Coordinates of N, CA and C in Angstrom, one line a residue:
M13 N 31.0 -0.4 20.3 CA 29.3 -0.2 20.2 C 29.0 1.2 20.2
L14 N 29.9 1.8 21.5 CA 29.6 3.1 21.9 C 29.9 4.2 20.4
R15 N 30.9 3.8 19.7 CA 31.2 4.2 18.4 C 30.2 4.4 17.3
I16 N 29.8 3.1 17.3 CA 28.6 2.8 16.5 C 27.7 3.9 16.7
L17 N 26.9 3.6 18.0 CA 25.7 4.7 18.2 C 26.2 5.9 18.3
D18 N 27.3 6.5 18.7 CA 27.8 7.9 18.6 C 27.5 8.4 16.9
A19 N 27.9 7.4 16.4 CA 27.8 8.0 14.7 C 26.5 8.2 13.9
L20 N 25.8 7.0 14.4 CA 24.3 6.8 14.2 C 23.7 8.2 14.5
A21 N 24.0 8.2 15.9 CA 23.1 9.7 16.2 C 23.5 10.8 15.6
Q22 N 24.3 11.1 14.9 CA 24.9 12.1 14.0 C 24.8 12.0 12.7
D23 N 24.2 11.1 12.1 CA 23.6 10.5 10.8 C 24.9 10.2 9.6
E24 N 25.9 9.4 10.7 CA 26.9 9.4 9.5 C 27.1 8.1 9.2
V25 N 26.4 7.1 10.0 CA 26.7 5.7 9.4 C 25.7 5.2 8.5
E26 N 26.5 5.3 7.4 CA 25.3 4.4 6.0 C 25.9 3.5 5.0
V27 N 25.9 2.0 5.4 CA 26.8 1.1 4.2 C 26.1 1.3 2.7
Q28 N 26.9 1.9 2.0 CA 26.4 2.0 0.5 C 26.4 0.9 0.1
N29 N 25.5 0.7 -0.9 CA 25.1 -0.2 -1.9 C 26.4 -0.3 -2.7
V30 N 27.1 -1.6 -3.3 CA 28.1 -1.6 -3.9 C 27.7 -2.9 -4.8
P31 N 27.2 -2.4 -6.1 CA 26.4 -3.9 -7.0 C 27.3 -4.7 -7.4
L32 N 29.0 -3.9 -7.8 CA 29.7 -5.4 -8.2 C 31.2 -4.3 -8.5
D33 N 32.0 -4.9 -7.6 CA 33.4 -4.3 -7.5 C 34.0 -5.3 -8.8
M34 N 35.6 -4.3 -9.1 CA 36.4 -4.7 -9.9 C 36.8 -6.2 -9.8
T35 N 36.9 -6.6 -8.5 CA 37.2 -8.2 -8.3 C 35.9 -9.1 -8.2
G36 N 34.8 -8.6 -8.9 CA 33.4 -9.5 -9.0 C 32.7 -9.9 -7.7
K37 N 33.1 -9.5 -6.4 CA 32.6 -9.4 -5.2 C 31.5 -8.5 -5.0
S38 N 30.5 -8.8 -4.6 CA 29.2 -8.3 -4.3 C 29.4 -7.7 -2.9
N39 N 28.5 -6.4 -2.4 CA 28.5 -6.3 -0.9 C 27.0 -5.8 -0.6
L40 N 26.5 -6.5 0.3 CA 24.9 -6.8 0.7 C 24.9 -6.1 1.7
K41 N 23.9 -5.1 2.0 CA 23.4 -4.9 3.7 C 22.3 -5.5 3.8
I42 N 22.1 -6.4 4.8 CA 20.7 -6.7 5.3 C 20.7 -6.5 6.9
I43 N 19.1 -6.4 7.1 CA 18.8 -5.6 8.2 C 17.9 -6.5 9.1
L44 N 17.8 -6.5 10.1 CA 16.9 -7.4 11.0 C 16.3 -6.4 11.9
I45 N 14.6 -6.2 11.8 CA 14.0 -5.6 12.5 C 12.7 -6.7 13.2
G46 N 12.4 -5.4 13.9 CA 10.9 -6.2 14.9 C 11.2 -6.2 16.4
N47 N 10.2 -6.7 17.1 CA 9.9 -5.9 18.6 C 11.1 -6.8 19.4
S48 N 11.2 -6.0 20.3 CA 12.4 -6.6 21.3 C 12.3 -8.0 21.8
G49 N 12.9 -8.7 21.6 CA 12.6 -9.9 22.2 C 12.4 -11.1 21.5
V50 N 12.3 -11.0 20.2 CA 12.0 -11.8 19.1 C 12.9 -12.9 18.7
G51 N 14.2 -12.8 19.1 CA 15.0 -13.6 18.7 C 16.2 -12.9 17.4
K52 N 16.3 -11.7 17.3 CA 16.8 -11.0 16.1 C 18.6 -11.3 16.1
S53 N 18.8 -11.0 17.6 CA 20.2 -11.1 17.4 C 20.6 -12.7 17.6
A54 N 19.8 -13.3 18.4 CA 20.0 -14.9 18.3 C 20.3 -15.8 16.8
L55 N 19.1 -15.1 15.6 CA 19.0 -15.6 14.3 C 20.6 -15.3 13.7
M56 N 21.0 -13.9 14.1 CA 22.3 -13.1 13.6 C 23.5 -14.0 13.8
N57 N 23.2 -14.5 15.3 CA 24.6 -14.9 15.7 C 24.6 -16.2 15.3
Q58 N 23.5 -17.0 15.4 CA 23.5 -18.6 14.8 C 23.5 -18.6 13.2
Y59 N 23.2 -17.7 12.7 CA 23.6 -17.6 11.2 C 25.1 -17.4 10.5
V60 N 26.0 -16.3 11.8 CA 27.1 -16.1 11.3 C 28.2 -16.9 11.9
N61 N 27.8 -17.2 13.1 CA 28.6 -17.9 14.1 C 28.5 -19.2 14.5
N62 N 27.3 -20.0 14.2 CA 26.9 -21.0 14.5 C 27.1 -21.6 15.8
R63 N 26.1 -20.3 16.6 CA 26.3 -19.9 18.0 C 24.7 -19.3 18.7
F64 N 24.3 -20.1 19.8 CA 23.1 -19.8 20.3 C 23.3 -19.6 22.1
S65 N 22.8 -18.5 22.6 CA 22.8 -18.4 23.9 C 21.7 -18.2 24.5
N66 N 21.3 -19.0 25.9 CA 19.9 -18.6 26.1 C 19.7 -17.3 27.4
Q67 N 21.5 -16.9 27.3 CA 21.0 -15.8 28.2 C 20.6 -14.3 27.3
Y68 N 19.4 -13.9 27.2 CA 19.0 -12.7 26.9 C 19.5 -11.4 27.3
R69 N 20.0 -10.5 26.0 CA 20.8 -9.3 26.3 C 20.0 -8.4 25.2
A70 N 19.1 -7.4 25.7 CA 18.8 -6.4 24.9 C 19.8 -5.5 23.7
T71 N 19.5 -5.7 22.3 CA 20.4 -5.0 21.6 C 20.6 -3.4 22.1
I72 N 21.4 -2.8 22.4 CA 21.2 -1.3 22.5 C 21.6 -0.5 21.2
G73 N 20.7 0.1 20.8 CA 21.1 0.9 19.1 C 20.8 -0.2 18.2
A74 N 22.3 -0.7 18.2 CA 22.4 -1.8 16.8 C 23.9 -2.1 17.2
D75 N 23.8 -3.5 16.1 CA 25.1 -4.3 16.1 C 24.9 -4.9 15.2
F76 N 26.3 -5.3 14.2 CA 26.4 -5.9 13.1 C 27.5 -6.8 12.9
L77 N 27.6 -8.0 11.9 CA 28.4 -8.9 12.0 C 28.3 -8.9 10.4
T78 N 29.8 -9.5 9.8 CA 30.2 -9.6 8.7 C 30.2 -11.3 7.9
K79 N 29.6 -11.6 7.1 CA 29.8 -12.8 6.8 C 30.3 -13.2 5.2
E80 N 31.4 -13.7 4.7 CA 31.6 -13.5 3.6 C 31.3 -15.2 2.8
M81 N 30.9 -14.7 1.8 CA 30.0 -16.5 1.2 C 30.0 -16.2 -0.2
R82 N 30.1 -17.5 -0.5 CA 30.2 -17.8 -2.1 C 28.3 -18.2 -2.8
V83 N 27.7 -17.3 -3.4 CA 26.4 -17.6 -3.5 C 26.6 -17.9 -5.2
D84 N 26.1 -19.1 -5.9 CA 25.9 -19.2 -7.4 C 27.2 -18.4 -8.1
N85 N 28.5 -19.0 -7.7 CA 29.9 -18.6 -8.4 C 29.8 -17.3 -8.2
R86 N 29.5 -16.4 -7.1 CA 30.0 -14.9 -6.8 C 30.3 -15.0 -5.7
M87 N 31.2 -14.5 -5.3 CA 31.4 -13.8 -4.0 C 31.2 -13.0 -3.3
V88 N 30.2 -12.8 -2.1 CA 29.1 -12.1 -1.3 C 30.0 -11.6 -0.2
T89 N 30.0 -10.3 0.4 CA 30.2 -10.2 1.7 C 29.0 -9.5 2.0
V90 N 28.5 -10.2 3.0 CA 26.8 -9.6 3.8 C 27.1 -8.9 4.9
Q91 N 26.6 -7.8 5.0 CA 26.7 -7.3 6.8 C 25.4 -7.3 7.1
I92 N 25.2 -8.2 8.2 CA 23.9 -8.0 8.8 C 23.9 -7.2 10.1
W93 N 22.8 -6.6 10.1 CA 22.6 -5.2 11.1 C 21.4 -5.8 12.1
D94 N 21.5 -5.8 13.4 CA 20.8 -6.4 14.0 C 20.1 -5.0 14.9
T95 N 18.8 -4.6 14.9 CA 18.6 -3.4 15.2 C 17.4 -3.5 16.9
A96 N 17.8 -2.8 17.8 CA 17.0 -2.5 18.6 C 15.4 -2.5 18.5
G97 N 14.8 -3.2 19.4 CA 13.4 -2.9 18.9 C 12.2 -2.3 19.9
T98 N 12.9 -1.5 20.8 CA 12.7 -0.6 21.5 C 12.2 0.8 21.0
E99 N 11.4 1.8 21.6 CA 10.9 3.0 20.8 C 12.1 4.0 20.9
R100 N 12.8 3.9 21.8 CA 13.8 4.8 22.3 C 14.9 4.7 21.1
F101 N 15.2 4.1 20.7 CA 16.3 3.8 19.4 C 15.6 4.1 18.3
Q102 N 14.2 4.5 17.7 CA 13.6 4.5 16.5 C 14.0 5.5 16.0
S103 N 14.5 6.9 16.7 CA 15.1 8.0 16.1 C 16.2 7.9 14.7
L104 N 17.0 6.4 15.4 CA 18.3 6.2 14.7 C 17.8 5.5 13.1
G105 N 16.6 5.5 13.2 CA 16.1 4.4 11.9 C 16.5 5.0 10.7
A106 N 16.5 6.3 10.4 CA 17.0 6.6 9.2 C 18.2 6.0 8.7
A107 N 19.5 6.7 9.7 CA 20.7 6.2 9.4 C 21.3 4.6 9.2
L108 N 20.4 4.1 10.2 CA 20.3 2.8 10.3 C 19.7 1.8 9.1
Y109 N 18.7 2.0 8.6 CA 17.9 1.5 7.5 C 18.4 1.7 6.1
R110 N 18.9 3.1 5.9 CA 19.3 3.4 4.7 C 20.4 2.8 3.7
G111 N 20.4 2.1 2.6 CA 21.3 1.5 1.7 C 21.2 0.1 2.1
S112 N 19.7 -0.3 3.0 CA 19.4 -2.0 2.8 C 19.2 -2.4 1.6
D113 N 19.5 -3.9 1.3 CA 19.5 -4.3 0.2 C 18.2 -5.4 0.4
C114 N 17.8 -5.8 1.3 CA 16.9 -6.7 2.1 C 16.5 -6.0 3.7
C115 N 15.0 -6.5 4.1 CA 14.8 -6.5 5.2 C 14.0 -7.7 5.7
L116 N 14.8 -8.5 7.0 CA 14.0 -9.2 7.3 C 13.0 -8.8 8.8
I117 N 11.6 -8.9 8.5 CA 11.1 -8.9 10.0 C 10.8 -10.0 10.9
V118 N 11.0 -10.0 12.0 CA 11.1 -10.9 12.9 C 10.1 -10.8 13.8
F119 N 9.2 -12.0 14.0 CA 8.2 -11.8 14.7 C 8.5 -13.4 15.9
D120 N 8.0 -13.5 17.1 CA 8.1 -14.6 17.9 C 6.6 -15.1 17.7
V121 N 6.4 -16.6 17.5 CA 5.3 -17.2 17.4 C 4.9 -17.5 18.7
T122 N 5.4 -17.3 19.6 CA 4.5 -17.4 20.9 C 3.8 -16.0 21.3
S123 N 4.0 -14.9 20.6 CA 3.8 -13.6 21.0 C 2.6 -13.2 19.8
P124 N 1.7 -13.1 20.1 CA 0.5 -12.5 18.6 C 1.0 -10.8 18.8
T125 N 1.6 -10.1 20.0 CA 1.5 -8.8 19.6 C 2.9 -8.5 18.6
S126 N 3.7 -9.2 18.9 CA 5.1 -9.3 17.7 C 4.6 -9.4 16.7
F127 N 3.5 -10.6 16.3 CA 2.7 -10.5 14.7 C 2.4 -9.3 14.3
H128 N 1.4 -8.9 15.1 CA 0.9 -7.5 14.9 C 1.4 -6.5 14.5
A129 N 2.4 -6.2 15.0 CA 3.4 -5.2 14.8 C 4.2 -5.2 13.7
I130 N 4.4 -6.2 13.0 CA 5.1 -6.4 11.6 C 4.7 -5.3 10.7
D131 N 2.9 -5.2 10.5 CA 3.0 -4.1 9.6 C 3.4 -2.7 10.2
A132 N 3.6 -2.2 11.3 CA 4.3 -1.1 11.6 C 5.7 -0.9 11.5
W133 N 6.1 -2.4 11.7 CA 7.6 -2.2 11.2 C 8.0 -2.0 9.7
R134 N 7.5 -2.9 8.8 CA 7.6 -2.8 7.5 C 7.1 -1.2 7.1
T135 N 6.2 -0.4 8.0 CA 5.8 0.8 7.5 C 7.0 1.8 7.6
E136 N 7.6 1.6 9.2 CA 8.4 2.6 9.6 C 9.8 2.1 8.4
F137 N 10.4 1.1 8.1 CA 11.3 0.9 7.6 C 11.1 1.9 5.7
L138 N 9.8 1.5 5.1 CA 9.9 2.2 4.2 C 10.2 3.8 4.0
V139 N 9.4 4.2 4.9 CA 9.3 5.5 5.5 C 10.7 5.9 5.7
Q140 N 11.5 5.3 6.6 CA 12.9 5.9 6.9 C 14.2 5.6 5.9
A141 N 13.8 4.0 5.6 CA 14.8 3.9 4.5 C 14.6 4.1 3.1
D142 N 13.5 4.5 2.8 CA 13.4 5.7 1.3 C 14.0 4.9 0.3
P143 N 13.6 3.6 -0.1 CA 14.2 2.7 -0.9 C 13.6 3.5 -2.5
S144 N 14.6 3.3 -3.3 CA 14.2 3.8 -4.9 C 12.7 3.3 -5.5
N145 N 12.8 1.9 -5.0 CA 11.5 1.2 -6.0 C 10.8 0.5 -4.4
P146 N 10.0 1.2 -3.6 CA 9.4 0.5 -2.4 C 8.6 -0.6 -2.6
D147 N 7.6 -0.2 -4.2 CA 6.9 -1.6 -4.3 C 7.8 -3.0 -4.2
H148 N 8.6 -2.7 -4.8 CA 9.5 -4.4 -5.3 C 10.8 -4.5 -4.4
F149 N 10.7 -3.3 -3.3 CA 11.9 -3.8 -2.3 C 11.8 -5.2 -1.5
P150 N 12.7 -5.8 -1.2 CA 12.2 -7.3 -1.0 C 12.6 -7.4 0.8
F151 N 11.4 -7.9 1.2 CA 10.9 -8.2 2.3 C 10.9 -9.9 2.7
V152 N 11.5 -9.9 3.8 CA 11.5 -11.4 4.3 C 11.1 -11.7 5.6
V153 N 9.8 -12.5 6.3 CA 9.4 -12.5 7.3 C 9.7 -13.8 7.8
I154 N 10.1 -13.4 9.3 CA 10.2 -14.9 10.0 C 9.8 -14.9 11.3
G155 N 9.1 -16.0 11.3 CA 8.4 -16.4 12.4 C 9.3 -17.3 13.5
N156 N 9.9 -16.7 14.5 CA 10.9 -17.5 15.4 C 10.4 -18.2 16.4
K157 N 11.4 -18.9 17.3 CA 10.9 -19.6 18.2 C 9.7 -20.9 18.0
T158 N 10.0 -21.6 17.1 CA 9.5 -22.7 16.7 C 9.6 -24.0 17.9
D159 N 10.8 -23.8 18.3 CA 10.8 -24.9 19.4 C 10.3 -24.6 20.7
L160 N 9.5 -23.6 20.8 CA 8.5 -23.4 22.2 C 7.1 -24.2 22.1
A161 N 6.8 -24.6 22.9 CA 5.7 -25.3 23.2 C 4.4 -24.4 22.8
D162 N 4.3 -23.3 23.4 CA 3.7 -22.4 23.8 C 3.1 -21.5 22.5
R163 N 3.5 -21.9 21.2 CA 3.0 -21.5 20.2 C 1.6 -20.7 19.8
Q164 N 1.4 -19.2 19.8 CA 0.0 -18.6 19.6 C -0.3 -18.2 18.2
V165 N 0.8 -18.3 17.0 CA 0.2 -17.3 16.0 C 0.8 -18.8 14.5
P166 N -0.3 -19.1 14.2 CA -0.3 -20.4 13.6 C 0.5 -19.9 12.2
P167 N 0.8 -21.0 11.5 CA 1.7 -20.7 10.0 C 0.8 -20.1 9.2
R168 N -0.4 -20.2 9.2 CA -1.4 -19.8 8.1 C -1.6 -18.4 8.4
Q169 N -1.5 -17.6 9.3 CA -1.1 -16.2 9.5 C -0.2 -15.8 9.4
G170 N 1.2 -16.1 9.1 CA 2.3 -15.5 8.6 C 2.2 -15.6 7.0
Q171 N 1.9 -16.9 6.7 CA 1.9 -17.4 5.3 C 1.1 -16.1 4.5
E172 N -0.4 -15.9 4.8 CA -1.4 -14.8 4.4 C -0.7 -13.6 4.6
W173 N 0.0 -12.8 5.8 CA 0.1 -11.8 5.6 C 1.5 -11.2 4.7
C174 N 1.9 -12.4 4.4 CA 3.2 -12.2 3.4 C 2.5 -12.5 2.1
K175 N 1.6 -12.9 1.8 CA 0.7 -13.2 0.6 C 0.5 -12.3 0.3
G176 N -0.3 -11.0 1.1 CA -0.7 -9.8 1.0 C 0.2 -8.8 0.7
H177 N 1.5 -9.5 0.9 CA 2.3 -7.5 1.1 C 3.8 -8.5 0.0
G178 N 3.5 -9.0 -0.7 CA 4.7 -9.8 -1.7 C 5.8 -9.9 -0.7
A179 N 5.6 -10.6 0.5 CA 7.1 -11.0 0.9 C 7.2 -12.6 1.0
Q180 N 8.2 -13.2 1.6 CA 8.8 -14.6 1.6 C 8.5 -14.7 3.0
Y181 N 8.2 -16.2 3.2 CA 7.9 -16.6 4.6 C 8.8 -17.6 5.3
F182 N 9.3 -17.3 6.4 CA 10.0 -18.5 7.1 C 9.5 -18.8 8.1
E183 N 9.5 -20.1 8.7 CA 9.7 -19.7 10.2 C 11.0 -20.8 10.9
T184 N 11.2 -20.4 11.6 CA 12.6 -20.6 12.4 C 12.9 -21.0 13.8
S185 N 13.9 -21.6 14.4 CA 14.2 -21.6 15.5 C 15.8 -21.5 15.8
A186 N 16.1 -20.3 16.2 CA 17.6 -19.9 16.1 C 18.1 -21.4 17.4
K187 N 17.6 -21.3 18.2 CA 18.0 -22.5 19.4 C 18.5 -23.8 18.7
E188 N 17.8 -24.3 17.8 CA 18.0 -25.4 17.1 C 18.5 -25.3 15.6
S189 N 18.7 -24.3 15.3 CA 19.0 -24.2 13.9 C 18.4 -24.8 13.2
V190 N 17.0 -24.2 13.0 CA 16.0 -24.6 12.0 C 15.6 -23.6 11.0
N191 N 16.1 -24.0 10.1 CA 15.8 -23.0 8.7 C 16.3 -21.6 8.8
V192 N 17.0 -21.5 9.6 CA 18.0 -20.2 9.6 C 19.1 -19.9 8.5
E193 N 19.4 -20.9 7.9 CA 20.7 -20.9 7.0 C 19.6 -20.5 6.0
E194 N 18.6 -21.4 5.6 CA 17.5 -21.2 4.3 C 17.0 -19.7 4.3
A195 N 16.4 -19.1 5.5 CA 16.1 -18.0 5.4 C 17.1 -16.9 4.9
F196 N 18.4 -17.2 5.7 CA 19.1 -15.7 5.1 C 19.6 -16.0 3.7
L197 N 19.9 -17.3 3.3 CA 20.3 -17.5 2.2 C 19.6 -17.1 0.8
Y198 N 18.1 -17.1 1.2 CA 16.7 -16.8 0.5 C 17.1 -15.1 0.3
A199 N 17.2 -14.5 1.6 CA 17.3 -13.0 1.5 C 18.8 -12.7 0.6
V200 N 19.8 -13.3 0.7 CA 21.0 -12.8 -0.1 C 20.6 -13.0 -1.2
R201 N 20.0 -14.2 -1.8 CA 19.8 -14.4 -3.7 C 18.7 -13.2 -3.7
T202 N 17.7 -13.0 -3.1 CA 16.8 -12.1 -3.7 C 17.5 -10.6 -3.2
A203 N 18.1 -10.3 -2.6 CA 19.1 -8.7 -2.5 C 19.9 -9.0 -3.7
L204 N 20.7 -9.9 -4.1 CA 21.4 -9.9 -5.3 C 20.7 -9.6 -6.6
K205 N 19.6 -10.3 -6.8 CA 18.5 -10.2 -7.7 C 18.2 -8.8 -8.0
N206 N 17.7 -8.3 -6.9 CA 17.2 -6.9 -6.8 C 18.0 -5.8 -6.9
Q207 N 19.2 -6.0 -6.6 CA 20.4 -5.4 -6.9 C 21.0 -5.2 -8.2
K208 N 20.8 -6.6 -8.8 CA 21.3 -6.6 -10.7 C 20.0 -5.9 -11.1
E209 N 18.8 -6.0 -11.1 CA 17.7 -5.4 -11.7 C 17.6 -3.7 -11.6
N210 N 18.4 -3.1 -10.6 CA 18.2 -1.9 -10.2 C 19.7 -1.1 -10.9
E211 N 20.6 -2.0 -11.4 CA 21.4 -1.6 -12.0 C 21.0 -1.0 -13.3
L212 N 21.4 0.5 -13.7 CA 21.2 1.2 -14.9 C 21.9 0.5 -16.1
P213 N 21.4 0.0 -17.0 CA 22.3 0.0 -18.3 C 22.7 1.3 -19.2
P214 N 23.7 0.9 -19.9 CA 24.1 2.1 -20.6 C 23.2 2.8 -21.5
D215 N 23.4 4.4 -21.7 CA 22.3 5.1 -22.5 C 22.9 4.7 -23.8
L216 N 22.3 3.8 -24.5 CA 22.8 4.0 -26.1 C 21.9 4.7 -26.9
N217 N 21.0 5.5 -26.6 CA 20.4 6.1 -27.3 C 21.5 7.8 -26.9
S218 N 22.2 8.0 -25.8 CA 22.9 9.6 -26.2 C 24.1 8.9 -27.1
V219 N 24.8 7.3 -26.7 CA 25.9 7.4 -27.3 C 25.4 7.4 -29.0
Q220 N 24.4 7.1 -29.5 CA 24.3 7.1 -30.9 C 23.9 8.5 -31.5
L221 N 23.6 9.2 -30.8 CA 23.3 10.9 -30.4 C 24.7 11.4 -30.8
T222 N 25.7 11.3 -30.1 CA 26.8 11.8 -30.0 C 27.6 11.4 -31.0
A223 N 27.6 10.0 -31.5 CA 28.2 9.6 -33.0 C 27.7 10.3 -34.1
E224 N 26.4 10.4 -34.2 CA 25.9 11.2 -35.3 C 26.4 12.5 -35.1
G225 N 26.8 12.8 -34.4 CA 27.1 14.7 -33.9 C 28.3 14.9 -34.5
H226 N 29.2 13.8 -34.0 CA 30.7 14.5 -34.2 C 31.6 13.3 -35.4
G227 N 31.5 13.9 -36.5 CA 32.2 13.2 -37.4 C 31.5 12.1 -38.0
G228 N 30.4 12.3 -38.1 CA 29.6 11.4 -38.7 C 29.5 11.5 -40.2
A229 N 29.0 10.5 -41.1 CA 29.4 10.4 -42.5 C 28.6 11.7 -43.2
H230 N 27.4 12.2 -42.5 CA 26.5 13.2 -43.0 C 27.6 14.5 -43.1
E231 N 28.4 14.6 -41.8 CA 29.5 15.9 -41.7 C 30.4 15.7 -42.9
D232 N 30.6 14.7 -43.2 CA 31.9 14.8 -44.1 C 31.5 15.2 -45.6
K233 N 30.3 14.9 -45.8 CA 29.7 15.1 -47.3 C 29.4 16.8 -47.5
C234 N 29.2 17.1 -46.2 CA 29.0 18.9 -46.3 C 29.7 19.5 -47.1
S235 N 29.6 20.5 -47.8 CA 30.5 21.4 -48.6 C 30.0 22.5 -48.2
C236 N 31.4 23.2 -47.8 CA 31.2 24.6 -47.4 C 31.5 25.8 -48.4

């Protein structure tokens, strides 16, 4: 973990997008952001390791897990980054966020403060990550801890925010593994779709111009 933090502090860590390698495997980077204590680490561990712990330990800087999976007949390696939700680590944002294929913004349904912070988290991500197409970058919003009785953020609030920002909304319980698989699978599929759409097609016009300019029929008929 210390090596990760040292590299991030020197702005050396960046997981690059690799749209499709020669083996037909896609590599994705998915990042979890949101206030401290909303359950980002718990969601990541439940999804990757099928494990939940009641012992809370704040993430220091960043941590990540990798999951190999098959999605729609394609092998995908997903690197999931869990980021600290405290201000003292926000200087690492650019190094952490760059190269992300999808961003999951997490809040706690028992904490209105964490819900109202998702606007700021989204803005911070777009500034630091600087995606090539910010208007269409895929965001997923997760209202976590639905297993708790003292809920204070109703589903309608999350749904309305997402409708206004073009994001998808899920409600989850990392503790009871409710909707966790569905939320991450949606994120993976959306990231793959976005990645494919951003791949540049061959420049057919330049190929045609080159063909006409070298050895074309017009040049053969020219008498000198």
